[in-house]
Tab-separated table of C-alpha atoms in Angstrom:
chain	number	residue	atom	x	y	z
A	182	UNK	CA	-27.401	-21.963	-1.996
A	183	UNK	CA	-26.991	-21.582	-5.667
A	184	UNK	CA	-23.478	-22.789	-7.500
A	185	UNK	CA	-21.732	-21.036	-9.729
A	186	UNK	CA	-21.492	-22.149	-13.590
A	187	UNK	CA	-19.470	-24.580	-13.904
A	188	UNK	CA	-18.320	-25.358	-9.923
A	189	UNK	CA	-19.362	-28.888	-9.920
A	190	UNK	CA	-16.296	-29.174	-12.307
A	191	UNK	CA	-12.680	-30.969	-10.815
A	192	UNK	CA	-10.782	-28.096	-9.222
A	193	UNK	CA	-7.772	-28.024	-11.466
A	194	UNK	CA	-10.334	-27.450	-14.099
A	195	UNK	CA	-11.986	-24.765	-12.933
A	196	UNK	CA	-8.696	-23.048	-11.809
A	197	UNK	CA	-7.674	-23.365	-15.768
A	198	UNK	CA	-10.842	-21.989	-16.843
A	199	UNK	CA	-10.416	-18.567	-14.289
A	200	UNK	CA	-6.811	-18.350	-15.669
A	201	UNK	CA	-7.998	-18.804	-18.976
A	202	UNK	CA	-10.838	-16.003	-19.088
A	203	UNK	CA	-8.685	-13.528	-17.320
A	204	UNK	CA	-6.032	-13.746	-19.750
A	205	UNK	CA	-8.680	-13.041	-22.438
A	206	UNK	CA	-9.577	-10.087	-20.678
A	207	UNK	CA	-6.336	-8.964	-20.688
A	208	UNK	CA	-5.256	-9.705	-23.682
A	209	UNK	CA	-8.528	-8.369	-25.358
A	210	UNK	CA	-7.940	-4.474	-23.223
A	211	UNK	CA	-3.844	-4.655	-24.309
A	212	UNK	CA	-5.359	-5.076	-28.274
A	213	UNK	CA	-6.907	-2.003	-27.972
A	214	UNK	CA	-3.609	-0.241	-27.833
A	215	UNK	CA	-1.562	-2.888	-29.837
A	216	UNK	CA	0.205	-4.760	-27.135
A	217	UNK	CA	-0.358	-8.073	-25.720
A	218	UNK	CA	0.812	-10.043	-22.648
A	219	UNK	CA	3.848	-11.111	-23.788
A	220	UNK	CA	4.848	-7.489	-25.239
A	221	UNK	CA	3.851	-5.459	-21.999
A	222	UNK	CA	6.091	-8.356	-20.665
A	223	UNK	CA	9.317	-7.370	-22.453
A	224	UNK	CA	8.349	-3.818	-22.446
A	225	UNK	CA	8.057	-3.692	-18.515
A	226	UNK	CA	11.229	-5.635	-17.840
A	227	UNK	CA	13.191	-3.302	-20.206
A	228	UNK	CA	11.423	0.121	-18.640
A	229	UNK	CA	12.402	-1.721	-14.855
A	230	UNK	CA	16.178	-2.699	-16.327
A	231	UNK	CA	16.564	1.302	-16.919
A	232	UNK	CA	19.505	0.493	-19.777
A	233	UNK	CA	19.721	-2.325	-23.071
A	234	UNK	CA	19.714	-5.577	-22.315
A	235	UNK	CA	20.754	-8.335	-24.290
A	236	UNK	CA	18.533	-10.893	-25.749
A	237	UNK	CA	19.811	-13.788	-23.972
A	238	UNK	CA	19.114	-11.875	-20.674
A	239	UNK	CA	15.943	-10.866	-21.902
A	240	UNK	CA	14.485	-14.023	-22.549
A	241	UNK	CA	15.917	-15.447	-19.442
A	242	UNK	CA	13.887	-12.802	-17.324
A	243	UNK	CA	10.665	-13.575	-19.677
A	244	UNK	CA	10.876	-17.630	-18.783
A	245	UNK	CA	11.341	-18.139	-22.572
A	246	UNK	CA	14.281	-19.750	-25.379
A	247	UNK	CA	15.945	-17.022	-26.628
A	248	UNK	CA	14.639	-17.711	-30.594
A	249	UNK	CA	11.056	-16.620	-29.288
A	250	UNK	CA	12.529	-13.861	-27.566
A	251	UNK	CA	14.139	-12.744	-31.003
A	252	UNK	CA	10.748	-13.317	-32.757
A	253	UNK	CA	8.938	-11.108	-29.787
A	254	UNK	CA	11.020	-8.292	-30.142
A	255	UNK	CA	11.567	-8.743	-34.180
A	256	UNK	CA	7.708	-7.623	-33.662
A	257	UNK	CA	8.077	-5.016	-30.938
A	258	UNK	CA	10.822	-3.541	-32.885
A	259	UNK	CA	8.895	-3.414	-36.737
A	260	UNK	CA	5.699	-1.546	-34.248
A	261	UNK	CA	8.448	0.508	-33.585
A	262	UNK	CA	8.391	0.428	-29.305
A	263	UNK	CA	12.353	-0.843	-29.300
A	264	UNK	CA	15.275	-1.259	-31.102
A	265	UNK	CA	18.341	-3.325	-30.749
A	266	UNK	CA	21.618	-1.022	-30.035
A	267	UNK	CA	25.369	-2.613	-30.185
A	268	UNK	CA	26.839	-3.579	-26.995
A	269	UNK	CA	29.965	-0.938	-26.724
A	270	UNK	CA	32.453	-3.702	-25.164
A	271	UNK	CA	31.345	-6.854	-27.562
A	272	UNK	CA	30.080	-5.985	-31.215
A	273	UNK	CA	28.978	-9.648	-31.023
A	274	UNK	CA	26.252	-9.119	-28.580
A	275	UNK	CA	22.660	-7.011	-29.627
A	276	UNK	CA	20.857	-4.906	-26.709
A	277	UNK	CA	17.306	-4.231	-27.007
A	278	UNK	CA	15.968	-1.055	-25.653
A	279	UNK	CA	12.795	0.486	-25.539
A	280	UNK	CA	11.787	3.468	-27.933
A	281	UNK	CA	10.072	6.598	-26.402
A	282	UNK	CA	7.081	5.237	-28.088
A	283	UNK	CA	8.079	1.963	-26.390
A	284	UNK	CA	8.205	4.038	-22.789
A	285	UNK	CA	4.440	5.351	-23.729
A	286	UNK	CA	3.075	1.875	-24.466
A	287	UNK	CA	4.527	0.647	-21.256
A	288	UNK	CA	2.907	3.065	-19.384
A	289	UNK	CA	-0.877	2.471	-21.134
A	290	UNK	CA	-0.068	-1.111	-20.764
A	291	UNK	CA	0.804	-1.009	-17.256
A	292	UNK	CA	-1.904	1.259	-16.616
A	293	UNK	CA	-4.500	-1.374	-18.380
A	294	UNK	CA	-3.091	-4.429	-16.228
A	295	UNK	CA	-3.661	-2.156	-12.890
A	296	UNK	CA	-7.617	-1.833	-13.421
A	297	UNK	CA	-7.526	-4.769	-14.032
A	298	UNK	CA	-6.168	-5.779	-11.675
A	299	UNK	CA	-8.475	-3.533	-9.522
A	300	UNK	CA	-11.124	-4.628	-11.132
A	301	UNK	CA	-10.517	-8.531	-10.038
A	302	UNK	CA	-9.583	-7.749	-6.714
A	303	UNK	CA	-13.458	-5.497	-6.531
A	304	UNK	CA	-14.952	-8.999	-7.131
A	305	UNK	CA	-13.619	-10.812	-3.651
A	306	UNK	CA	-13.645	-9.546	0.064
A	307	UNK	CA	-10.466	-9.153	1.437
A	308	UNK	CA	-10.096	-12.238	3.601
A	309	UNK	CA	-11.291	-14.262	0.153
A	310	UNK	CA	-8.479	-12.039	-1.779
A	311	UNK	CA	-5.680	-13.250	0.438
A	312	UNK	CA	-7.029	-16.521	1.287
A	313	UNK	CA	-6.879	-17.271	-2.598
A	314	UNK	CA	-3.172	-15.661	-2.657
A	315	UNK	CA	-1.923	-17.955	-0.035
A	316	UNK	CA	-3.824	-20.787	-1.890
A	317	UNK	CA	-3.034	-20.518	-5.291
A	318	UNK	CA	0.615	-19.961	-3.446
A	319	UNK	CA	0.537	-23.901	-1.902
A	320	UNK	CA	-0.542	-24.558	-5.351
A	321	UNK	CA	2.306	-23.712	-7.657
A	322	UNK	CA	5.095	-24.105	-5.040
């Protein structure tokens, strides 16, 4: 039986390294169109959220402090795919929303993460598909 490169490695390892080269892959197919992981990220939760959110609310939906949320959308906002709208009952507190631009790049970058995600699912039988689900499951519960 022949092993595959780099299987004699500890487990943990080797479930870094597959994490690791499919988020190259994705990140490298979201460049193409000027997005990256973290973008279609923000970009999907606002497009799901169907009105502004603020960018506390943001962030806490993106599992991140709120000064890296400003940062992320500071650049989402200069490439022009949101902007940040008053809220109408506090002029304290900034919404983001997305741009119709922002609604296009959503769709190309959800459409990118799909065949990929195709793609990856293409390279394991079924049973192996869900028997890695329900292990990688166990794993981060």
């Amino acid at each position: 039986m022949n092993k595959t490169p780099g299987s004699d490695r500890p487990l943990l390892w080797q479930v870094l390294g597959a994490a690791h080269a499919l988020e190259a892959r994705l990140e490298s197919a979201l460049s193409a169109v000027g997005l990256s992981l973290p973008k279609i990220g923000v970009l999907k939760i606002l497009a799901d959220a169907k009105e502004p959110m603020p960018l506390s609310e943001l962030a806490e939906h993106s599992h991140c402090v709120r000064s890296n949320m400003t940062q992320l959308v500071d650049r989402l906002e200069a490439d022009g795919l949101v902007r940040r709208v008053s809220d109408a009952g506090d002029r304290r507190i900034r919404r983001v929303s997305l741009t119709g631009s922002g609604r296009k790049a959503c769709t190309e970058g959800v459409r990118i993460l799909e065949a990929h995600e195709r793609q990856t699912a293409r390279t394991l039988s079924q049973a192996d598909a869900a028997a890695l689900t329900e292990a990688l499951g166990r794993v981060v519960s």
